PDB file of C-alpha atoms and ligand atoms in Angstrom:
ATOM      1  CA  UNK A  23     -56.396  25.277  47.912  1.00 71.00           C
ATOM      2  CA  UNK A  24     -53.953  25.891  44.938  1.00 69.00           C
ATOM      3  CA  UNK A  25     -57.052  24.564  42.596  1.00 69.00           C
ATOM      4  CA  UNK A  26     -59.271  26.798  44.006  1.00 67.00           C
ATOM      5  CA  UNK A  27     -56.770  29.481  44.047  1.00 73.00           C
ATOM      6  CA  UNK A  28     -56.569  29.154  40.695  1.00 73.00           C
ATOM      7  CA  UNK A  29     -59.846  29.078  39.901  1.00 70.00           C
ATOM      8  CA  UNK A  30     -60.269  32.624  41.582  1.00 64.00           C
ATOM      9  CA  UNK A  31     -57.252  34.590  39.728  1.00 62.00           C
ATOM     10  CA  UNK A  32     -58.465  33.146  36.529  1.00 62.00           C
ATOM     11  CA  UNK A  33     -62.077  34.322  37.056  1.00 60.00           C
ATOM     12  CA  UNK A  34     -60.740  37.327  38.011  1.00 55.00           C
ATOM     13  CA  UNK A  35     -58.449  37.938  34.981  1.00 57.00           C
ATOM     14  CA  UNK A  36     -61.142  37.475  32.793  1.00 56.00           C
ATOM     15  CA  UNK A  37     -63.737  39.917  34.608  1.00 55.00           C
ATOM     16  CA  UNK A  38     -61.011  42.266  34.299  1.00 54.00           C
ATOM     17  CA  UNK A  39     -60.457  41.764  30.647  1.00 61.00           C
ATOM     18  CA  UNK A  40     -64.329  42.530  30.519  1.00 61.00           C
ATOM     19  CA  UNK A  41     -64.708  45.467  31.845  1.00 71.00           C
ATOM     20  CA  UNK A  42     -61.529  47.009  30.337  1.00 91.00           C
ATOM     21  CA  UNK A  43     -62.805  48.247  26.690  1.00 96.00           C
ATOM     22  CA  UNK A  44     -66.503  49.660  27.612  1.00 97.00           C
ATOM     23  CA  UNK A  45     -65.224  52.617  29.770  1.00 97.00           C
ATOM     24  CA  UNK A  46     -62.784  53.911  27.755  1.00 97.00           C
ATOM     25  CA  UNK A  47     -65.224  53.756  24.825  1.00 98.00           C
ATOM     26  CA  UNK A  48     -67.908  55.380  26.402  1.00 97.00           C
ATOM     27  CA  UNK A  49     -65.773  58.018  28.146  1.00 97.00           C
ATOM     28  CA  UNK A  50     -64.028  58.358  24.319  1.00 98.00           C
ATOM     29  CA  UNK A  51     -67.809  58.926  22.641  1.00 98.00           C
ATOM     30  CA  UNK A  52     -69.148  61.184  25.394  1.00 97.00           C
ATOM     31  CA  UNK A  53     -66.446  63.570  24.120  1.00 96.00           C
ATOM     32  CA  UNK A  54     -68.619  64.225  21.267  1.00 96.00           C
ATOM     33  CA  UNK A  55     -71.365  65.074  23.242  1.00 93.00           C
ATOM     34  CA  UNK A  56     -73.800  62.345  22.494  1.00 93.00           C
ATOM     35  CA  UNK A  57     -76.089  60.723  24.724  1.00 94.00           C
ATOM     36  CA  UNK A  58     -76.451  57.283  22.969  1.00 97.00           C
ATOM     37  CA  UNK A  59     -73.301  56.150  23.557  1.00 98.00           C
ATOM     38  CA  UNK A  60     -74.192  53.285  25.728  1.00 97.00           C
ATOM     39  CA  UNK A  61     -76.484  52.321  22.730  1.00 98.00           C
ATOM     40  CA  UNK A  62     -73.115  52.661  20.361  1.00 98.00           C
ATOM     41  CA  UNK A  63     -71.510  50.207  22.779  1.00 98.00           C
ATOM     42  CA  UNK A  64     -73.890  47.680  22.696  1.00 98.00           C
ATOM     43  CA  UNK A  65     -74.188  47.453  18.726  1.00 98.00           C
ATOM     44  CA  UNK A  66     -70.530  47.847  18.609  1.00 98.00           C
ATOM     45  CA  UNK A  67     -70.079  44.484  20.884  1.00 98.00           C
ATOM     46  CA  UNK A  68     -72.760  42.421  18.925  1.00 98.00           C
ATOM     47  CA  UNK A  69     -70.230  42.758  15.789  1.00 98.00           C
ATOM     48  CA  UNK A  70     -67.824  40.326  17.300  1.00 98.00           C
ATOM     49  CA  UNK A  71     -69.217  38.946  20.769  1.00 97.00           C
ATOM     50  CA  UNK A  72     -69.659  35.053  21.175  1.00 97.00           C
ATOM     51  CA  UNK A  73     -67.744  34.640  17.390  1.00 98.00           C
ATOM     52  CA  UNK A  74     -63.958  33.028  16.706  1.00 98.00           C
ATOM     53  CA  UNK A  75     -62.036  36.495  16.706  1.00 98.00           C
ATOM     54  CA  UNK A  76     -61.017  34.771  12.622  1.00 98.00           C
ATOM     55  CA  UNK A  77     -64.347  35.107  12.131  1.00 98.00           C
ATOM     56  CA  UNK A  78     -65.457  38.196  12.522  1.00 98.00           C
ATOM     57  CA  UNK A  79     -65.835  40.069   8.584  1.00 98.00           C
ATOM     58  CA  UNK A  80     -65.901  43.611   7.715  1.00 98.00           C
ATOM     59  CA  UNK A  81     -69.866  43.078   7.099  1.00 98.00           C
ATOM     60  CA  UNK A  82     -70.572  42.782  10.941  1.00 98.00           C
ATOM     61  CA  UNK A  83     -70.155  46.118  11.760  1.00 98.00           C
ATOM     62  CA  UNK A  84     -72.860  46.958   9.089  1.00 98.00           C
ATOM     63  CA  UNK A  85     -75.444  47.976  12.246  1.00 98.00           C
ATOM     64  CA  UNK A  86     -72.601  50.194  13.829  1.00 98.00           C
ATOM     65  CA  UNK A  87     -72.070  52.238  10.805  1.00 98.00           C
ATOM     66  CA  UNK A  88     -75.808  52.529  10.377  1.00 98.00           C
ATOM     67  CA  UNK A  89     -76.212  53.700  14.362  1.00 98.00           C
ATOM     68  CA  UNK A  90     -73.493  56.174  13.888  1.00 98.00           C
ATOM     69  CA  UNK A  91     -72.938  57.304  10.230  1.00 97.00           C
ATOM     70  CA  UNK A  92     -70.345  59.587   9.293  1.00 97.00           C
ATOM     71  CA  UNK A  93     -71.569  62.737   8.488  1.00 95.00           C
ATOM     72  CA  UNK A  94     -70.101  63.955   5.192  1.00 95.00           C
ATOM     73  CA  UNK A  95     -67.281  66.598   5.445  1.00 97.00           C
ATOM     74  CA  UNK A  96     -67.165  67.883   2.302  1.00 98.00           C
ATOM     75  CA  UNK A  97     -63.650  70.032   1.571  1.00 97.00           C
ATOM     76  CA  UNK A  98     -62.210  69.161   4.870  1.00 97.00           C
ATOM     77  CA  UNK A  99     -61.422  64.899   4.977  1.00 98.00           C
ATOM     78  CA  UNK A 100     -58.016  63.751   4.739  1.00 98.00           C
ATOM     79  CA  UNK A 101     -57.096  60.280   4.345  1.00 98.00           C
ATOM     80  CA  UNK A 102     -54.102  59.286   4.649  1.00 98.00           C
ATOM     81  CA  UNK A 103     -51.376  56.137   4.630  1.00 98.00           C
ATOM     82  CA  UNK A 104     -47.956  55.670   6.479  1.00 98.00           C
ATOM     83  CA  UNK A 105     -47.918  59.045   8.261  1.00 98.00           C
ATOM     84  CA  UNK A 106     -50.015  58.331  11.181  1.00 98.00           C
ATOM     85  CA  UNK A 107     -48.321  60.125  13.703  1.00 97.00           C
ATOM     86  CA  UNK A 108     -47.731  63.500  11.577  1.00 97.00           C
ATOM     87  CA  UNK A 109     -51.323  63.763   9.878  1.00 98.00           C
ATOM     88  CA  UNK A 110     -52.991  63.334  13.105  1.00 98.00           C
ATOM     89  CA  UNK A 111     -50.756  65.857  15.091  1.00 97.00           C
ATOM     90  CA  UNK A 112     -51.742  68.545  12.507  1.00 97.00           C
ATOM     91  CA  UNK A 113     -55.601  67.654  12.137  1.00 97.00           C
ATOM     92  CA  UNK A 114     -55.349  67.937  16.342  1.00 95.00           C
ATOM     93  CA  UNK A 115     -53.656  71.012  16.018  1.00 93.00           C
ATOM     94  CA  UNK A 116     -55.995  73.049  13.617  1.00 91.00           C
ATOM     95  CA  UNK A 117     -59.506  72.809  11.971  1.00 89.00           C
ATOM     96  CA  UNK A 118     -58.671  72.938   8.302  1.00 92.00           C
ATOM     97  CA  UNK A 119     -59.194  68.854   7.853  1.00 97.00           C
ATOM     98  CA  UNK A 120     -60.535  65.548   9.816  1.00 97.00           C
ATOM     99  CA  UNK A 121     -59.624  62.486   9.273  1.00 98.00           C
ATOM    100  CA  UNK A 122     -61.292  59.073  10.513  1.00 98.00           C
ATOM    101  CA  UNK A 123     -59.584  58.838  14.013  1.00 98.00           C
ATOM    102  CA  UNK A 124     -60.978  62.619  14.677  1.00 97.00           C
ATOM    103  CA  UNK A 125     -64.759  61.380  14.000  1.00 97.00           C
ATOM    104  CA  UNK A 126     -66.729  59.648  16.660  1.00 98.00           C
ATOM    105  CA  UNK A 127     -66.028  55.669  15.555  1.00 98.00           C
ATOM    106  CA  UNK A 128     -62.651  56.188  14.767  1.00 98.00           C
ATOM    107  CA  UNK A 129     -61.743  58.462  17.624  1.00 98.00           C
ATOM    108  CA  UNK A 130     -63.403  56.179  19.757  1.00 98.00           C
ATOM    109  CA  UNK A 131     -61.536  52.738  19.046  1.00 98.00           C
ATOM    110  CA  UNK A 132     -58.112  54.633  17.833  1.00 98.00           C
ATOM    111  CA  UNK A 133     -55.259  52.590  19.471  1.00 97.00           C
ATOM    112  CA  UNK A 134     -57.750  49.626  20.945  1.00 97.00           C
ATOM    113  CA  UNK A 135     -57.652  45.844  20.798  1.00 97.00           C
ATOM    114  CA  UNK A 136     -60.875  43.786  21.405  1.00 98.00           C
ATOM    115  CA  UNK A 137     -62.119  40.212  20.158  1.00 98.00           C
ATOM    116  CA  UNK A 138     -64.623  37.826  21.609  1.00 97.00           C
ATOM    117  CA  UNK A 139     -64.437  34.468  22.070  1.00 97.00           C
ATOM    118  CA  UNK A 140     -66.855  31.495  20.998  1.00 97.00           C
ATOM    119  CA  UNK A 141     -69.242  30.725  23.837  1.00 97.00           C
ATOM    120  CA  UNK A 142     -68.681  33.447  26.175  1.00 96.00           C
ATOM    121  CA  UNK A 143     -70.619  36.846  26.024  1.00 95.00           C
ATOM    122  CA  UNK A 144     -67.557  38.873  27.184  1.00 95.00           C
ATOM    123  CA  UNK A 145     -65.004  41.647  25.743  1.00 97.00           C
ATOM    124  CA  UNK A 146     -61.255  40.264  25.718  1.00 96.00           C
ATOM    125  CA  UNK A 147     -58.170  43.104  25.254  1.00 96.00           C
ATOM    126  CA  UNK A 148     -55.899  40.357  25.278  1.00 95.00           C
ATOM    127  CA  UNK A 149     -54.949  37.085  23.140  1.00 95.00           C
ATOM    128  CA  UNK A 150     -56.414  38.697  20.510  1.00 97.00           C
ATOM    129  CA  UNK A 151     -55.145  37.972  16.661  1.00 97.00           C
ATOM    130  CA  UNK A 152     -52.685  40.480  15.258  1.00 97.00           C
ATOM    131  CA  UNK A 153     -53.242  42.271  12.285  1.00 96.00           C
ATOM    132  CA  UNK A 154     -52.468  40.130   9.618  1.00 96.00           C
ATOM    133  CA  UNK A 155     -52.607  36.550  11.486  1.00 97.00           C
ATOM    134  CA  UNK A 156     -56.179  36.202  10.296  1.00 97.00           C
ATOM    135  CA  UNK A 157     -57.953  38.234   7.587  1.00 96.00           C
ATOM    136  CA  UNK A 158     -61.626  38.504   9.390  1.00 98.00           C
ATOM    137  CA  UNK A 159     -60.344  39.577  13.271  1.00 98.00           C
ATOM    138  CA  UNK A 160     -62.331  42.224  14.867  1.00 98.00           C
ATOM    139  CA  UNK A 161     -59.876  44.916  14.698  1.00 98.00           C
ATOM    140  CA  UNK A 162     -58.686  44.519  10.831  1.00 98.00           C
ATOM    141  CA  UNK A 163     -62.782  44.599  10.232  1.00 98.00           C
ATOM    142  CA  UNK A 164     -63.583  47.116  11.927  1.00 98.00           C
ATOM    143  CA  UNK A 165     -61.224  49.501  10.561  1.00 98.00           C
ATOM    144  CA  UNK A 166     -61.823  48.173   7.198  1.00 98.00           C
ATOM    145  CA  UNK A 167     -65.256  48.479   7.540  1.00 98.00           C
ATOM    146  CA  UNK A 168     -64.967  51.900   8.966  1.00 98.00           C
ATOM    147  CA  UNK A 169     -62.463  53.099   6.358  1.00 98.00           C
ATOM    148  CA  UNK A 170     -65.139  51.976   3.523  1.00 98.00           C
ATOM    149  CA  UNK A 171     -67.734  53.718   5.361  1.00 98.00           C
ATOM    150  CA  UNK A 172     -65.432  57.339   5.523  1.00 98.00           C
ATOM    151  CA  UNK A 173     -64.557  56.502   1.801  1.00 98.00           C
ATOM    152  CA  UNK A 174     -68.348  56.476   0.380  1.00 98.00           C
ATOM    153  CA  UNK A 175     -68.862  59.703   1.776  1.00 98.00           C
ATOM    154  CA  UNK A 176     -66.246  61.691   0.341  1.00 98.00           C
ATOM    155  CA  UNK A 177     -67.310  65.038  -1.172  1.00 98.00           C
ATOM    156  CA  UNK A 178     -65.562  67.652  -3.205  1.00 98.00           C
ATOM    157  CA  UNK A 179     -62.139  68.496  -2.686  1.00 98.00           C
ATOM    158  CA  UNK A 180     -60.705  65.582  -0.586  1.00 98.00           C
ATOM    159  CA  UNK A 181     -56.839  65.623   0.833  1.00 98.00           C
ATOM    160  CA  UNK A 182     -54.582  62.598   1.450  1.00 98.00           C
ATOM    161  CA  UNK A 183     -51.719  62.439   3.071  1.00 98.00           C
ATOM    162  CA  UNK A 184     -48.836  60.222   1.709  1.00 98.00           C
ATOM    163  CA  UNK A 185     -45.421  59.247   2.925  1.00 97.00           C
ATOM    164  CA  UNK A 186     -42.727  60.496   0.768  1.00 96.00           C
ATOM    165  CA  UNK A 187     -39.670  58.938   2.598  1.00 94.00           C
ATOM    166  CA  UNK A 188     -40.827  55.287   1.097  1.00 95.00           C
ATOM    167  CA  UNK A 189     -40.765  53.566  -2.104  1.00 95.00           C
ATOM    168  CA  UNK A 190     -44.198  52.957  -2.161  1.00 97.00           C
ATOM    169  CA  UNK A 191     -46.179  55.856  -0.431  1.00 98.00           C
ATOM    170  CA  UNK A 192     -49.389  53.994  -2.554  1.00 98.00           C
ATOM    171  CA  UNK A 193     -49.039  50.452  -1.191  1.00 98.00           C
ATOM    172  CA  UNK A 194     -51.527  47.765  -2.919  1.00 97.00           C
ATOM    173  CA  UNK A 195     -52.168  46.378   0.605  1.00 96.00           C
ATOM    174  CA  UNK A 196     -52.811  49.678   2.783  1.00 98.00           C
ATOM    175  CA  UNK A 197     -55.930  50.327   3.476  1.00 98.00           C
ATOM    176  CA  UNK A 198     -56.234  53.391   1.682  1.00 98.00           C
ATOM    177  CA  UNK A 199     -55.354  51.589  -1.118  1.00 98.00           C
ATOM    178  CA  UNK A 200     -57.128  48.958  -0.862  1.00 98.00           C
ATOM    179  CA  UNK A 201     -60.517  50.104   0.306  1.00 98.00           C
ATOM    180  CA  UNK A 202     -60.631  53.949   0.331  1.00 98.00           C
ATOM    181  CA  UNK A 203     -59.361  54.659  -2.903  1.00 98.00           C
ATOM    182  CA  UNK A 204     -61.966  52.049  -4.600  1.00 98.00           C
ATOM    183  CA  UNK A 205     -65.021  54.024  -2.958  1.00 98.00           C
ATOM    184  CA  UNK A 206     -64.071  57.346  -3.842  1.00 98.00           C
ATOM    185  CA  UNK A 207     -67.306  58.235  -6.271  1.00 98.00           C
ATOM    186  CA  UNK A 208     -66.888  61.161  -8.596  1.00 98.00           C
ATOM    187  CA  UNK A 209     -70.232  61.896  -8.481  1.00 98.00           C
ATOM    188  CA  UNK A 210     -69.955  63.299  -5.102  1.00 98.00           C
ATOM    189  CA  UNK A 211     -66.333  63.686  -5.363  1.00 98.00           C
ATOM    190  CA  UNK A 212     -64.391  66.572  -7.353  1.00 98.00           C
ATOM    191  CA  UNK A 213     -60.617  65.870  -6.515  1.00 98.00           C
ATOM    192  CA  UNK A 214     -57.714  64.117  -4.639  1.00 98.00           C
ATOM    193  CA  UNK A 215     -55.067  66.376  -3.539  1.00 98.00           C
ATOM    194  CA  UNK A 216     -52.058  64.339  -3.005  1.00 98.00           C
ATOM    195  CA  UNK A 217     -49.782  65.751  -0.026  1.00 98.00           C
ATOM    196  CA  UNK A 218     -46.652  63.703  -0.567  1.00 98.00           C
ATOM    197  CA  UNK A 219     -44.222  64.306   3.054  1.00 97.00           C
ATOM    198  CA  UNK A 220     -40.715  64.619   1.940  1.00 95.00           C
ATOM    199  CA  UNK A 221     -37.748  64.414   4.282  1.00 89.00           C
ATOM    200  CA  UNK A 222     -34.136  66.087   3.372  1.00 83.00           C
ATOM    201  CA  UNK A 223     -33.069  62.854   1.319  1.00 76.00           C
ATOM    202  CA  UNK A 224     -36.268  62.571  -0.394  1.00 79.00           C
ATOM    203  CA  UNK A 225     -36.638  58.978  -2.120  1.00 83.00           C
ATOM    204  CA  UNK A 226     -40.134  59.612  -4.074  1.00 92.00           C
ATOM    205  CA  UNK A 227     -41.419  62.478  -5.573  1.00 95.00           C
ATOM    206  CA  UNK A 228     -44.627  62.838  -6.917  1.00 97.00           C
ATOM    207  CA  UNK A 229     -43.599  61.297 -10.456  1.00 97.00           C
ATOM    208  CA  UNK A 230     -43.530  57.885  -8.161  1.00 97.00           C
ATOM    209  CA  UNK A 231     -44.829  55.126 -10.085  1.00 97.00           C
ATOM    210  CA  UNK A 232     -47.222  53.929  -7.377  1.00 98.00           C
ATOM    211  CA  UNK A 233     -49.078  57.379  -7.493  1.00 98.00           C
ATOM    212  CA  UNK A 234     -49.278  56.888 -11.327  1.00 98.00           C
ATOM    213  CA  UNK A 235     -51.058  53.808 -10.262  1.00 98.00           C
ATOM    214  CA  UNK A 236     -53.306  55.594  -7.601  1.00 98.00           C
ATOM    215  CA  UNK A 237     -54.191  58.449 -10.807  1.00 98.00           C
ATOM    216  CA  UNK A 238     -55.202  54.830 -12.838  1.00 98.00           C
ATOM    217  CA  UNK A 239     -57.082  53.441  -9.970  1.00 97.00           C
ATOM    218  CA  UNK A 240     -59.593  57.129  -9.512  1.00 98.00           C
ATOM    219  CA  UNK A 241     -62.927  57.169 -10.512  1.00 96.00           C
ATOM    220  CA  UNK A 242     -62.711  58.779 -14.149  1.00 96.00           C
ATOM    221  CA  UNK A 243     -64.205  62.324 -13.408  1.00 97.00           C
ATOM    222  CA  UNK A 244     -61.949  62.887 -10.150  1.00 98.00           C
ATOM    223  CA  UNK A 245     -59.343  65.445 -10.793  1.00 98.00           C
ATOM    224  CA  UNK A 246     -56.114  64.635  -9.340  1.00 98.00           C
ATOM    225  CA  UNK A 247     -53.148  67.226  -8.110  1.00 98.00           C
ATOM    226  CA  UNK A 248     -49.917  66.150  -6.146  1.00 98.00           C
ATOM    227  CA  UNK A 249     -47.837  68.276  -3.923  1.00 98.00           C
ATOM    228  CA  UNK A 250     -44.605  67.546  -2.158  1.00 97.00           C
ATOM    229  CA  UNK A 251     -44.629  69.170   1.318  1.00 97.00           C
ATOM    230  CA  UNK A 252     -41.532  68.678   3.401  1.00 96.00           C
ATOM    231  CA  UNK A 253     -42.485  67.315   6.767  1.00 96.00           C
ATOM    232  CA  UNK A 254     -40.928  70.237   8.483  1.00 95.00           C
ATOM    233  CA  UNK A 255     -43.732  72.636   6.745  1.00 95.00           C
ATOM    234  CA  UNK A 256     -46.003  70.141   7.812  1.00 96.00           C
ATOM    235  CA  UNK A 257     -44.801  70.170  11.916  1.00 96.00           C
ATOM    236  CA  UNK A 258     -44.670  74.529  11.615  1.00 94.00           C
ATOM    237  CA  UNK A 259     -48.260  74.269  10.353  1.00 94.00           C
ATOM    238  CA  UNK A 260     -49.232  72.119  13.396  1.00 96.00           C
ATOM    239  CA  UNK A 261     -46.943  74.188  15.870  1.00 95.00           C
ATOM    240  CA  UNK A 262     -48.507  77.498  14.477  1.00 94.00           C
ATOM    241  CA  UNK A 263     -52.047  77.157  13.955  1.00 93.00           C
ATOM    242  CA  UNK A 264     -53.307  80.648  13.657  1.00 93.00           C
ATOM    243  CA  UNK A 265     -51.991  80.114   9.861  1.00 91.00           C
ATOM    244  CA  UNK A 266     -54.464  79.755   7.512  1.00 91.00           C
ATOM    245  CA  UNK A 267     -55.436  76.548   6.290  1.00 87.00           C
ATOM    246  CA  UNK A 268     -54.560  77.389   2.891  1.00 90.00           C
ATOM    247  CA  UNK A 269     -50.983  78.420   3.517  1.00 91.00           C
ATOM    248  CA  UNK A 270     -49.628  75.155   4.729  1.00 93.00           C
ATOM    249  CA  UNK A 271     -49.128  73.429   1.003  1.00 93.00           C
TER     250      UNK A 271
HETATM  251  N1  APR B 302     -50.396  45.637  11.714  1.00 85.59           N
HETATM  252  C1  APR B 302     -51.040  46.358  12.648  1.00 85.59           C
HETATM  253  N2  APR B 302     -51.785  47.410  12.360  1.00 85.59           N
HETATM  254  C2  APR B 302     -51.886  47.798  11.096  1.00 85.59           C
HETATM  255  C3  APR B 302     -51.240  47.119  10.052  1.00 85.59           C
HETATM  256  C4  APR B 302     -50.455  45.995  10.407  1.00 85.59           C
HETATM  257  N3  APR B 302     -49.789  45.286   9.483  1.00 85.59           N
HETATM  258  N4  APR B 302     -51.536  47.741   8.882  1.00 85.59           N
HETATM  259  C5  APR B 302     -52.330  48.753   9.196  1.00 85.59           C
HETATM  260  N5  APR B 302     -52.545  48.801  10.522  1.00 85.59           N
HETATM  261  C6  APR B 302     -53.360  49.760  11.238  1.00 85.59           C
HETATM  262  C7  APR B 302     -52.542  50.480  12.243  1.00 85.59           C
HETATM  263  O1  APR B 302     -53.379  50.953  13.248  1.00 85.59           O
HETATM  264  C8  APR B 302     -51.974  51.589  11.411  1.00 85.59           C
HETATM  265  O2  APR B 302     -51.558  52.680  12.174  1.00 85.59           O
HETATM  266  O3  APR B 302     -53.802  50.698  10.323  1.00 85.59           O
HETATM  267  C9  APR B 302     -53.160  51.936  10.543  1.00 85.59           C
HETATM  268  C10 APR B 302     -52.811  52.575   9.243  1.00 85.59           C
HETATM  269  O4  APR B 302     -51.962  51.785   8.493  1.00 85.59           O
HETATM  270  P1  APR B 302     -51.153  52.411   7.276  1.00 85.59           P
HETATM  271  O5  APR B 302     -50.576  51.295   6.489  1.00 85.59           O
HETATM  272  O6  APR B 302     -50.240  53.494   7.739  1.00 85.59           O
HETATM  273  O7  APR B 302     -52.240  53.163   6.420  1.00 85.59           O
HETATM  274  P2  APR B 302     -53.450  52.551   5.674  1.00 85.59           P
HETATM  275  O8  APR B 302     -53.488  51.073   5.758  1.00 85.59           O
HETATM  276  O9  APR B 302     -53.491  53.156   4.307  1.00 85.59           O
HETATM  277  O10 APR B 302     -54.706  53.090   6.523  1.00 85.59           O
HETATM  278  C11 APR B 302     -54.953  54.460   6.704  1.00 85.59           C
HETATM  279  O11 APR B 302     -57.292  54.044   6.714  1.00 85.59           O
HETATM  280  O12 APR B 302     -57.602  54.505   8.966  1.00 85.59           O
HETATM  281  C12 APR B 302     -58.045  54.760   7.661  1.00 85.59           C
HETATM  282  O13 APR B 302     -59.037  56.759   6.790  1.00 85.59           O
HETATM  283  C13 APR B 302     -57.861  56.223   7.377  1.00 85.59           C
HETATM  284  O14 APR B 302     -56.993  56.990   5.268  1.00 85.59           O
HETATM  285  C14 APR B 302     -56.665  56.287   6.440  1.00 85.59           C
HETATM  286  C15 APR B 302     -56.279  54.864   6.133  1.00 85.59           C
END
């Protein structure tokens, strides 16, 4: 009885790890009013189904980008590293900018876990490697993969925000750093515009070395400009958005 008892809660667990990630990704892609979002799904899940979740590189979700491409936003897309929270309370908040997590694949899996597992065909949420315990897990991937994607579009006059309360607001290992800022082509791309978030006891400025290393790193040809915003400008942009977009910074 206990064996078979078992037997049942663990079958049960793992149906219910299954079924966990596809409804809240295709209620999440519906919001952008498509109708192949099932479709989405099932190219999304062939990136990392039946494969160790340290095995999974940036290269398998080559057919999801290509299924649902990011439409170039010329002017308006702002990248950004360390200021999560802030940049995507004021992108919410207004039209003026968009950044990755406001665009169908990024929106979609914002916030989500998911690996597979060798051998089985199903979805897991949980027991899945962290961040930085393996290189090649689903998540890291996807978002690197999606990042690069975002990045290779980039057109004209593109924003990024920065965090001005650490030492490094350009960090070698962020992903902005590390992938975005590689892509950016200045064929297609005119300029970075550097919003650096100060606090009261600002520690960087824009004179930080790192962003002297970020200027190095741009593809020659893409003008660069950095402004220090203090994040309270930044929080009565979001509260008040009937300001024009151009009057925040
Ligand atoms: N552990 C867990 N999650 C992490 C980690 C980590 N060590 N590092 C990054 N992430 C995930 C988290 O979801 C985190 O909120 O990436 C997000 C952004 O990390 P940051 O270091 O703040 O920024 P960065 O690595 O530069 O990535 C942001 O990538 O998402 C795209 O286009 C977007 O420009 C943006 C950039």
């Amino acid at each position: 009885v206990i064996i078979i008892t078992l037997a049942v809660t663990l079958t049960l667990t793992l149906r219910h790890n299954t079924d966990q990630l596809k409804p809240i990704f295709i209620d999440r892609c519906k919001k952008f009013s498509r109708n192949d979002c099932e479709k989405i799904w099932d190219v999304f899940k062939q990136a990392y189904v039946g494969k160790d979740p340290c095995e999974v590189p940036m290269e398998a979700y080559d057919p999801l980008i290509a299924a649902a491409p990011f439409k170039p936003q010329c002017n308006r897309m702002m990248f950004w590293s360390k200021t999560k929270n802030l940049v995507h309370k004021f992108t919410a908040n207004r039209d003026c900018f968009l950044t990755l997590e406001d665009m169908l694949l990024g929106s979609v899996l914002d916030g989500l876990t998911w690996c597979g597992k060798e051998g089985s065909s199903e979805t897991f949420t949980t027991g899945c490697p962290g961040w930085s315990e393996c290189e090649n897990n689903p998540v890291r991937s996807f978002w690197n993969r999606a990042s690069a994607a975002l990045a290779d579009v980039a057109c004209g006059d593109v924003t990024a925000m920065l965090n001005g309360s650490i030492t490094t607001p350009f960090s070698p290992t962020s992903v902005f750093a590390s992938i975005e800022v590689k892509r950016f082509n200045a064929t297609k791309m005119k300029r970075l515009n550097v919003v650096l978030v100060t606090q009261k006891n600002a520690v960087t400025n824009c004179t930080n070395a790192s962003l002297k290393d970020l200027q190095k790193e741009l593809d020659k040809g893409i003008k660069y400009n950095c402004t220090e915003v203090t994040e309270f400008q930044i929080e009565e942009c979001s509260d008040h958005p009937e300001k024009p977009c151009g009057s925040c910074w």
